PDB file of C-alpha atoms in Angstrom:
ATOM      1  CA  UNK A 133      -0.024   0.079  -0.021  1.00 47.00           C
ATOM      2  CA  UNK A 134       1.156   3.511  -0.637  1.00 56.00           C
ATOM      3  CA  UNK A 135       3.066   4.797   2.367  1.00 54.00           C
ATOM      4  CA  UNK A 136       1.211   8.102   2.502  1.00 53.00           C
ATOM      5  CA  UNK A 137      -2.110   6.577   2.087  1.00 58.00           C
ATOM      6  CA  UNK A 138      -1.191   4.312   5.164  1.00 59.00           C
ATOM      7  CA  UNK A 139      -0.329   7.571   7.076  1.00 55.00           C
ATOM      8  CA  UNK A 140      -3.651   9.258   6.248  1.00 57.00           C
ATOM      9  CA  UNK A 141      -5.575   6.076   7.400  1.00 58.00           C
ATOM     10  CA  UNK A 142      -3.675   6.138  10.712  1.00 54.00           C
ATOM     11  CA  UNK A 143      -4.592   9.790  11.332  1.00 54.00           C
ATOM     12  CA  UNK A 144      -8.273   9.140  11.000  1.00 52.00           C
ATOM     13  CA  UNK A 145      -8.215   6.094  13.346  1.00 54.00           C
ATOM     14  CA  UNK A 146      -8.870   7.229  17.031  1.00 50.00           C
ATOM     15  CA  UNK A 147      -6.267   6.705  19.777  1.00 52.00           C
ATOM     16  CA  UNK A 148      -3.565   5.239  17.651  1.00 77.00           C
ATOM     17  CA  UNK A 149      -0.680   7.785  17.531  1.00 90.00           C
ATOM     18  CA  UNK A 150       1.809   8.990  20.077  1.00 94.00           C
ATOM     19  CA  UNK A 151       3.906  12.168  20.028  1.00 94.00           C
ATOM     20  CA  UNK A 152       6.660  11.601  22.541  1.00 97.00           C
ATOM     21  CA  UNK A 153       8.801  14.608  23.516  1.00 95.00           C
ATOM     22  CA  UNK A 154      11.758  12.484  24.724  1.00 96.00           C
ATOM     23  CA  UNK A 155      13.705  15.567  26.053  1.00 94.00           C
ATOM     24  CA  UNK A 156      13.400  19.385  26.563  1.00 90.00           C
ATOM     25  CA  UNK A 157      17.102  19.752  25.794  1.00 91.00           C
ATOM     26  CA  UNK A 158      18.130  21.283  22.561  1.00 92.00           C
ATOM     27  CA  UNK A 159      21.439  22.484  21.050  1.00 92.00           C
ATOM     28  CA  UNK A 160      19.744  25.310  19.036  1.00 91.00           C
ATOM     29  CA  UNK A 161      17.716  28.456  19.924  1.00 88.00           C
ATOM     30  CA  UNK A 162      15.418  28.739  16.884  1.00 89.00           C
ATOM     31  CA  UNK A 163      13.769  32.286  16.724  1.00 87.00           C
ATOM     32  CA  UNK A 164      10.298  30.794  16.335  1.00 84.00           C
ATOM     33  CA  UNK A 165      10.485  28.126  18.984  1.00 81.00           C
ATOM     34  CA  UNK A 166       8.823  28.363  22.416  1.00 69.00           C
ATOM     35  CA  UNK A 167      11.002  25.490  23.877  1.00 64.00           C
ATOM     36  CA  UNK A 168      13.849  27.584  25.324  1.00 56.00           C
ATOM     37  CA  UNK A 169      11.346  28.307  28.154  1.00 55.00           C
ATOM     38  CA  UNK A 170      10.983  24.641  29.022  1.00 58.00           C
ATOM     39  CA  UNK A 171      14.012  24.049  31.281  1.00 63.00           C
ATOM     40  CA  UNK A 172      12.876  21.174  33.428  1.00 70.00           C
ATOM     41  CA  UNK A 173      15.610  18.534  33.288  1.00 79.00           C
ATOM     42  CA  UNK A 174      13.633  15.442  34.216  1.00 90.00           C
ATOM     43  CA  UNK A 175      13.389  12.780  31.570  1.00 94.00           C
ATOM     44  CA  UNK A 176      11.684   9.363  31.628  1.00 96.00           C
ATOM     45  CA  UNK A 177      14.022   6.477  31.972  1.00 97.00           C
ATOM     46  CA  UNK A 178      14.121   3.564  29.675  1.00 97.00           C
ATOM     47  CA  UNK A 179      12.254   1.476  32.340  1.00 97.00           C
ATOM     48  CA  UNK A 180       9.618   4.072  32.734  1.00 98.00           C
ATOM     49  CA  UNK A 181       9.229   4.360  28.868  1.00 98.00           C
ATOM     50  CA  UNK A 182       8.956   0.550  28.785  1.00 97.00           C
ATOM     51  CA  UNK A 183       6.307   0.473  31.436  1.00 97.00           C
ATOM     52  CA  UNK A 184       4.354   3.147  29.571  1.00 97.00           C
ATOM     53  CA  UNK A 185       4.576   1.158  26.335  1.00 96.00           C
ATOM     54  CA  UNK A 186       3.510  -2.046  28.024  1.00 96.00           C
ATOM     55  CA  UNK A 187       0.251  -0.331  29.188  1.00 94.00           C
ATOM     56  CA  UNK A 188      -0.717   1.596  26.088  1.00 92.00           C
ATOM     57  CA  UNK A 189      -1.246   0.463  22.401  1.00 90.00           C
ATOM     58  CA  UNK A 190      -0.208   2.683  19.428  1.00 91.00           C
ATOM     59  CA  UNK A 191       0.449   1.958  15.768  1.00 90.00           C
ATOM     60  CA  UNK A 192       2.768   4.988  15.322  1.00 92.00           C
ATOM     61  CA  UNK A 193       5.070   6.871  17.515  1.00 96.00           C
ATOM     62  CA  UNK A 194       6.745  10.286  16.752  1.00 97.00           C
ATOM     63  CA  UNK A 195       9.909  10.788  18.738  1.00 98.00           C
ATOM     64  CA  UNK A 196      10.768  14.464  19.029  1.00 96.00           C
ATOM     65  CA  UNK A 197      12.140  17.087  21.499  1.00 90.00           C
ATOM     66  CA  UNK A 198      13.924  19.524  22.110  1.00 90.00           C
ATOM     67  CA  UNK A 199      16.522  17.720  19.967  1.00 95.00           C
ATOM     68  CA  UNK A 200      15.848  13.965  20.411  1.00 97.00           C
ATOM     69  CA  UNK A 201      19.417  12.918  19.554  1.00 98.00           C
ATOM     70  CA  UNK A 202      20.691  14.655  22.624  1.00 96.00           C
ATOM     71  CA  UNK A 203      19.566  11.493  24.285  1.00 96.00           C
ATOM     72  CA  UNK A 204      22.182   8.682  24.031  1.00 96.00           C
ATOM     73  CA  UNK A 205      19.499   6.035  24.286  1.00 97.00           C
ATOM     74  CA  UNK A 206      17.398   6.982  21.112  1.00 98.00           C
ATOM     75  CA  UNK A 207      17.971   3.548  19.604  1.00 98.00           C
ATOM     76  CA  UNK A 208      16.795   1.790  22.726  1.00 98.00           C
ATOM     77  CA  UNK A 209      13.697   4.060  23.048  1.00 98.00           C
ATOM     78  CA  UNK A 210      12.711   3.386  19.440  1.00 98.00           C
ATOM     79  CA  UNK A 211      13.128  -0.390  19.927  1.00 98.00           C
ATOM     80  CA  UNK A 212      10.797  -0.343  22.914  1.00 98.00           C
ATOM     81  CA  UNK A 213       7.969   0.851  20.646  1.00 97.00           C
ATOM     82  CA  UNK A 214       9.045  -1.222  17.621  1.00 97.00           C
ATOM     83  CA  UNK A 215       8.781  -4.269  19.853  1.00 96.00           C
ATOM     84  CA  UNK A 216       5.185  -3.269  20.453  1.00 95.00           C
ATOM     85  CA  UNK A 217       4.463  -3.250  16.772  1.00 94.00           C
ATOM     86  CA  UNK A 218       4.713   0.579  16.275  1.00 94.00           C
ATOM     87  CA  UNK A 219       6.100   2.486  13.267  1.00 93.00           C
ATOM     88  CA  UNK A 220       8.599   5.088  14.129  1.00 96.00           C
ATOM     89  CA  UNK A 221       8.921   8.726  13.043  1.00 96.00           C
ATOM     90  CA  UNK A 222      11.857  10.904  14.161  1.00 98.00           C
ATOM     91  CA  UNK A 223      11.678  14.827  14.301  1.00 97.00           C
ATOM     92  CA  UNK A 224      15.182  16.302  14.460  1.00 97.00           C
ATOM     93  CA  UNK A 225      16.895  19.523  13.578  1.00 96.00           C
ATOM     94  CA  UNK A 226      19.631  17.379  11.948  1.00 97.00           C
ATOM     95  CA  UNK A 227      22.511  18.542  14.076  1.00 97.00           C
ATOM     96  CA  UNK A 228      23.908  14.982  14.741  1.00 98.00           C
ATOM     97  CA  UNK A 229      24.680  13.250  11.530  1.00 98.00           C
ATOM     98  CA  UNK A 230      26.857  10.616  13.081  1.00 98.00           C
ATOM     99  CA  UNK A 231      24.214   9.709  15.649  1.00 98.00           C
ATOM    100  CA  UNK A 232      21.541   9.469  12.956  1.00 98.00           C
ATOM    101  CA  UNK A 233      23.855   7.261  10.864  1.00 98.00           C
ATOM    102  CA  UNK A 234      24.171   4.825  13.899  1.00 98.00           C
ATOM    103  CA  UNK A 235      20.455   4.979  14.407  1.00 98.00           C
ATOM    104  CA  UNK A 236      19.428   4.176  10.770  1.00 98.00           C
ATOM    105  CA  UNK A 237      21.887   1.278  10.745  1.00 97.00           C
ATOM    106  CA  UNK A 238      19.993  -0.277  13.550  1.00 96.00           C
ATOM    107  CA  UNK A 239      16.508   0.847  12.627  1.00 96.00           C
ATOM    108  CA  UNK A 240      16.430   1.480   8.779  1.00 94.00           C
ATOM    109  CA  UNK A 241      12.542   1.710   8.439  1.00 94.00           C
ATOM    110  CA  UNK A 242      12.009   4.844  10.623  1.00 96.00           C
ATOM    111  CA  UNK A 243      10.692   8.031   8.749  1.00 95.00           C
ATOM    112  CA  UNK A 244      12.762  11.141   9.538  1.00 97.00           C
ATOM    113  CA  UNK A 245      11.531  14.659   9.457  1.00 96.00           C
ATOM    114  CA  UNK A 246      14.317  17.415   9.131  1.00 96.00           C
ATOM    115  CA  UNK A 247      13.855  21.070   9.619  1.00 93.00           C
ATOM    116  CA  UNK A 248      14.917  23.340   6.745  1.00 94.00           C
ATOM    117  CA  UNK A 249      13.807  26.962   6.959  1.00 94.00           C
ATOM    118  CA  UNK A 250      15.552  28.567   4.075  1.00 92.00           C
ATOM    119  CA  UNK A 251      18.918  28.810   2.223  1.00 92.00           C
ATOM    120  CA  UNK A 252      22.077  28.467   4.169  1.00 94.00           C
ATOM    121  CA  UNK A 253      22.175  32.139   5.326  1.00 95.00           C
ATOM    122  CA  UNK A 254      18.519  32.324   6.180  1.00 94.00           C
ATOM    123  CA  UNK A 255      18.431  28.961   7.900  1.00 95.00           C
ATOM    124  CA  UNK A 256      21.451  29.843   9.966  1.00 95.00           C
ATOM    125  CA  UNK A 257      19.972  33.191  10.967  1.00 94.00           C
ATOM    126  CA  UNK A 258      16.816  31.442  12.218  1.00 93.00           C
ATOM    127  CA  UNK A 259      18.310  28.461  13.756  1.00 94.00           C
ATOM    128  CA  UNK A 260      21.998  29.303  14.481  1.00 94.00           C
ATOM    129  CA  UNK A 261      25.399  29.418  12.740  1.00 95.00           C
ATOM    130  CA  UNK A 262      26.449  26.083  11.305  1.00 96.00           C
ATOM    131  CA  UNK A 263      22.992  24.520  11.590  1.00 97.00           C
ATOM    132  CA  UNK A 264      22.422  24.415   7.962  1.00 96.00           C
ATOM    133  CA  UNK A 265      25.522  22.415   7.175  1.00 97.00           C
ATOM    134  CA  UNK A 266      24.724  19.860   9.859  1.00 97.00           C
ATOM    135  CA  UNK A 267      21.199  19.426   8.505  1.00 97.00           C
ATOM    136  CA  UNK A 268      22.687  18.938   4.940  1.00 96.00           C
ATOM    137  CA  UNK A 269      25.038  16.314   6.263  1.00 97.00           C
ATOM    138  CA  UNK A 270      22.273  14.501   7.951  1.00 97.00           C
ATOM    139  CA  UNK A 271      20.148  14.629   4.863  1.00 96.00           C
ATOM    140  CA  UNK A 272      23.105  13.134   2.997  1.00 96.00           C
ATOM    141  CA  UNK A 273      23.237  10.282   5.523  1.00 97.00           C
ATOM    142  CA  UNK A 274      19.511   9.605   5.098  1.00 97.00           C
ATOM    143  CA  UNK A 275      19.814   9.558   1.232  1.00 95.00           C
ATOM    144  CA  UNK A 276      22.728   7.327   1.393  1.00 96.00           C
ATOM    145  CA  UNK A 277      20.804   4.773   3.546  1.00 96.00           C
ATOM    146  CA  UNK A 278      17.631   5.269   1.478  1.00 95.00           C
ATOM    147  CA  UNK A 279      15.548   6.432   4.498  1.00 95.00           C
ATOM    148  CA  UNK A 280      12.203   7.879   3.928  1.00 93.00           C
ATOM    149  CA  UNK A 281      12.584  11.686   4.730  1.00 94.00           C
ATOM    150  CA  UNK A 282      10.325  14.639   5.076  1.00 93.00           C
ATOM    151  CA  UNK A 283      11.609  18.278   4.901  1.00 93.00           C
ATOM    152  CA  UNK A 284       9.606  20.503   7.338  1.00 93.00           C
ATOM    153  CA  UNK A 285       9.576  24.296   7.042  1.00 94.00           C
ATOM    154  CA  UNK A 286       8.069  26.653   9.641  1.00 92.00           C
ATOM    155  CA  UNK A 287       6.900  29.632   7.721  1.00 94.00           C
ATOM    156  CA  UNK A 288       7.254  33.005   9.449  1.00 92.00           C
ATOM    157  CA  UNK A 289       8.095  36.791   8.835  1.00 93.00           C
ATOM    158  CA  UNK A 290      11.840  35.813   8.566  1.00 92.00           C
ATOM    159  CA  UNK A 291      11.498  33.377   5.581  1.00 93.00           C
ATOM    160  CA  UNK A 292       7.993  33.670   3.937  1.00 93.00           C
ATOM    161  CA  UNK A 293       9.544  35.530   1.049  1.00 91.00           C
ATOM    162  CA  UNK A 294      12.111  32.894   0.482  1.00 89.00           C
ATOM    163  CA  UNK A 295      10.319  29.448   1.060  1.00 85.00           C
ATOM    164  CA  UNK A 296      12.898  26.601   0.205  1.00 77.00           C
ATOM    165  CA  UNK A 297      12.132  23.730  -2.047  1.00 71.00           C
ATOM    166  CA  UNK A 298      14.302  20.683  -1.671  1.00 67.00           C
ATOM    167  CA  UNK A 299      14.031  18.684  -4.807  1.00 63.00           C
ATOM    168  CA  UNK A 300      13.327  15.001  -4.678  1.00 63.00           C
ATOM    169  CA  UNK A 301      12.089  15.192  -1.003  1.00 72.00           C
ATOM    170  CA  UNK A 302       8.654  15.252   0.459  1.00 87.00           C
ATOM    171  CA  UNK A 303       8.006  18.677   1.813  1.00 89.00           C
ATOM    172  CA  UNK A 304       5.876  19.626   4.813  1.00 92.00           C
ATOM    173  CA  UNK A 305       4.859  23.212   5.324  1.00 93.00           C
ATOM    174  CA  UNK A 306       3.352  24.826   8.454  1.00 92.00           C
ATOM    175  CA  UNK A 307       2.797  28.325   9.865  1.00 91.00           C
ATOM    176  CA  UNK A 308       4.792  29.432  12.890  1.00 87.00           C
ATOM    177  CA  UNK A 309       2.223  29.663  15.644  1.00 81.00           C
ATOM    178  CA  UNK A 310       1.492  32.569  18.040  1.00 78.00           C
ATOM    179  CA  UNK A 311      -0.362  31.934  21.255  1.00 72.00           C
ATOM    180  CA  UNK A 312      -2.445  35.140  20.783  1.00 73.00           C
ATOM    181  CA  UNK A 313      -3.399  34.396  17.180  1.00 75.00           C
ATOM    182  CA  UNK A 314      -3.818  30.695  17.233  1.00 75.00           C
ATOM    183  CA  UNK A 315      -5.749  30.122  20.457  1.00 75.00           C
ATOM    184  CA  UNK A 316      -9.396  31.019  21.264  1.00 73.00           C
ATOM    185  CA  UNK A 317     -11.152  31.913  24.466  1.00 74.00           C
ATOM    186  CA  UNK A 318      -8.144  30.846  26.673  1.00 73.00           C
ATOM    187  CA  UNK A 319      -6.896  33.140  29.461  1.00 75.00           C
ATOM    188  CA  UNK A 320      -3.572  34.635  28.577  1.00 70.00           C
ATOM    189  CA  UNK A 321      -1.850  33.469  31.806  1.00 71.00           C
ATOM    190  CA  UNK A 322      -2.391  29.825  30.748  1.00 71.00           C
ATOM    191  CA  UNK A 323      -0.650  30.342  27.276  1.00 68.00           C
ATOM    192  CA  UNK A 324       2.902  29.136  26.846  1.00 63.00           C
ATOM    193  CA  UNK A 325       3.904  32.288  24.821  1.00 60.00           C
ATOM    194  CA  UNK A 326       4.761  31.329  21.257  1.00 61.00           C
ATOM    195  CA  UNK A 327       6.735  34.112  19.471  1.00 59.00           C
ATOM    196  CA  UNK A 328       4.233  36.576  18.164  1.00 66.00           C
ATOM    197  CA  UNK A 329       6.720  38.907  16.755  1.00 81.00           C
ATOM    198  CA  UNK A 330       7.562  36.824  13.712  1.00 87.00           C
ATOM    199  CA  UNK A 331       4.133  35.302  13.145  1.00 88.00           C
ATOM    200  CA  UNK A 332       2.597  35.942   9.813  1.00 92.00           C
ATOM    201  CA  UNK A 333      -0.695  37.878   9.831  1.00 90.00           C
ATOM    202  CA  UNK A 334      -3.656  36.453   8.011  1.00 91.00           C
ATOM    203  CA  UNK A 335      -3.041  38.377   4.739  1.00 94.00           C
ATOM    204  CA  UNK A 336       0.680  37.243   4.795  1.00 94.00           C
ATOM    205  CA  UNK A 337      -0.533  33.713   5.239  1.00 94.00           C
ATOM    206  CA  UNK A 338      -2.846  33.890   2.330  1.00 95.00           C
ATOM    207  CA  UNK A 339      -0.194  35.427   0.057  1.00 95.00           C
ATOM    208  CA  UNK A 340       2.359  32.778   0.857  1.00 94.00           C
ATOM    209  CA  UNK A 341      -0.206  30.011   0.682  1.00 94.00           C
ATOM    210  CA  UNK A 342      -0.825  31.005  -3.029  1.00 93.00           C
ATOM    211  CA  UNK A 343       2.920  30.973  -3.783  1.00 91.00           C
ATOM    212  CA  UNK A 344       3.774  27.588  -2.316  1.00 90.00           C
ATOM    213  CA  UNK A 345       4.539  24.966  -5.099  1.00 86.00           C
ATOM    214  CA  UNK A 346       2.474  22.193  -3.619  1.00 86.00           C
ATOM    215  CA  UNK A 347       3.591  18.601  -4.001  1.00 81.00           C
ATOM    216  CA  UNK A 348       1.058  16.715  -6.156  1.00 82.00           C
ATOM    217  CA  UNK A 349       1.400  13.560  -4.076  1.00 83.00           C
ATOM    218  CA  UNK A 350      -1.311  12.579  -1.443  1.00 85.00           C
ATOM    219  CA  UNK A 351       0.910  14.028   1.265  1.00 85.00           C
ATOM    220  CA  UNK A 352       1.092  17.314  -0.561  1.00 88.00           C
ATOM    221  CA  UNK A 353      -2.626  17.481  -1.164  1.00 90.00           C
ATOM    222  CA  UNK A 354      -3.347  16.817   2.589  1.00 89.00           C
ATOM    223  CA  UNK A 355      -0.729  19.361   3.660  1.00 92.00           C
ATOM    224  CA  UNK A 356      -2.389  22.064   1.442  1.00 93.00           C
ATOM    225  CA  UNK A 357      -5.789  21.217   2.914  1.00 93.00           C
ATOM    226  CA  UNK A 358      -4.510  21.400   6.534  1.00 90.00           C
ATOM    227  CA  UNK A 359      -2.941  24.853   5.871  1.00 92.00           C
ATOM    228  CA  UNK A 360      -6.101  26.086   4.076  1.00 94.00           C
ATOM    229  CA  UNK A 361      -8.142  24.948   7.173  1.00 90.00           C
ATOM    230  CA  UNK A 362      -5.734  26.875   9.461  1.00 88.00           C
ATOM    231  CA  UNK A 363      -6.427  30.012   7.465  1.00 92.00           C
ATOM    232  CA  UNK A 364     -10.201  29.508   7.526  1.00 91.00           C
ATOM    233  CA  UNK A 365     -10.179  28.858  11.259  1.00 88.00           C
ATOM    234  CA  UNK A 366      -8.151  32.049  11.953  1.00 88.00           C
ATOM    235  CA  UNK A 367     -10.498  34.109   9.730  1.00 88.00           C
ATOM    236  CA  UNK A 368     -13.607  32.930  11.597  1.00 86.00           C
ATOM    237  CA  UNK A 369     -11.897  32.814  15.065  1.00 80.00           C
ATOM    238  CA  UNK A 370     -13.425  29.333  15.352  1.00 76.00           C
ATOM    239  CA  UNK A 371     -11.074  26.347  15.787  1.00 71.00           C
ATOM    240  CA  UNK A 372     -11.163  22.988  14.255  1.00 70.00           C
ATOM    241  CA  UNK A 373     -12.795  20.662  16.954  1.00 72.00           C
ATOM    242  CA  UNK A 374     -10.191  19.527  19.454  1.00 69.00           C
ATOM    243  CA  UNK A 375      -9.432  15.617  19.051  1.00 65.00           C
ATOM    244  CA  UNK A 376      -6.731  15.458  21.661  1.00 67.00           C
ATOM    245  CA  UNK A 377      -6.978  12.057  23.372  1.00 70.00           C
ATOM    246  CA  UNK A 378      -8.958  10.612  20.482  1.00 72.00           C
ATOM    247  CA  UNK A 379      -6.473  10.596  17.566  1.00 75.00           C
ATOM    248  CA  UNK A 380      -3.340  11.742  19.280  1.00 81.00           C
ATOM    249  CA  UNK A 381      -1.631  11.363  22.736  1.00 88.00           C
ATOM    250  CA  UNK A 382       1.242  13.709  23.575  1.00 89.00           C
ATOM    251  CA  UNK A 383       3.725  12.625  26.138  1.00 93.00           C
ATOM    252  CA  UNK A 384       6.186  15.118  27.591  1.00 91.00           C
ATOM    253  CA  UNK A 385       9.750  14.284  28.960  1.00 93.00           C
ATOM    254  CA  UNK A 386       8.730  14.215  32.624  1.00 91.00           C
ATOM    255  CA  UNK A 387       5.852  11.735  31.791  1.00 93.00           C
TER     256      UNK A 387
END
């Protein structure tokens, strides 16, 4: 079966997917990210992760962070869920090509998502000096080992006039979020404070949406639909119904 068709079917099945933030730690300080505020060092141990996996059933697990490869036990974490029949996705900024290489030698069937936010100068300005080169090295490792890879771009005021397109790779686009713009009827003191200074306004979102060269694959069609729905929700100030706990479970580093 087509890989992306399988992914879409998993999304519409309730209670099947886990997003596991394995660590709050990150080597970068991206301008659009709210994670620098999350400094709690506690992380679940392998035994705690195994206990959680034993008590819960998922078909797909997304391992993310922070930067997940700051954990030395990423291979062991992935194997815990693989042994439970889960497919594994990895979200990484691509800073650790050697660790990624060791990972894919052990676990060749994982799907990787790598962040690329512009050309080298722009990407480095958003994410930090040298980050583009490391991401490119990691992409080279993934190509060499024929690992299924998604390029992810967070679109904001810093890069929306220079949206990258990496040829031959599935590309995922999303809008950088702002707590004030993207949340509805929630007291401000409860919000975690996404960076609103670089978030696109609605007119800028519509303009860049019209310029994106959408992938004609099933994945690209769905990505376009999701982005269009985000714009519609913001226009009407009425969010898509929340399905947390039905389709997705999010697990933070402290459990």
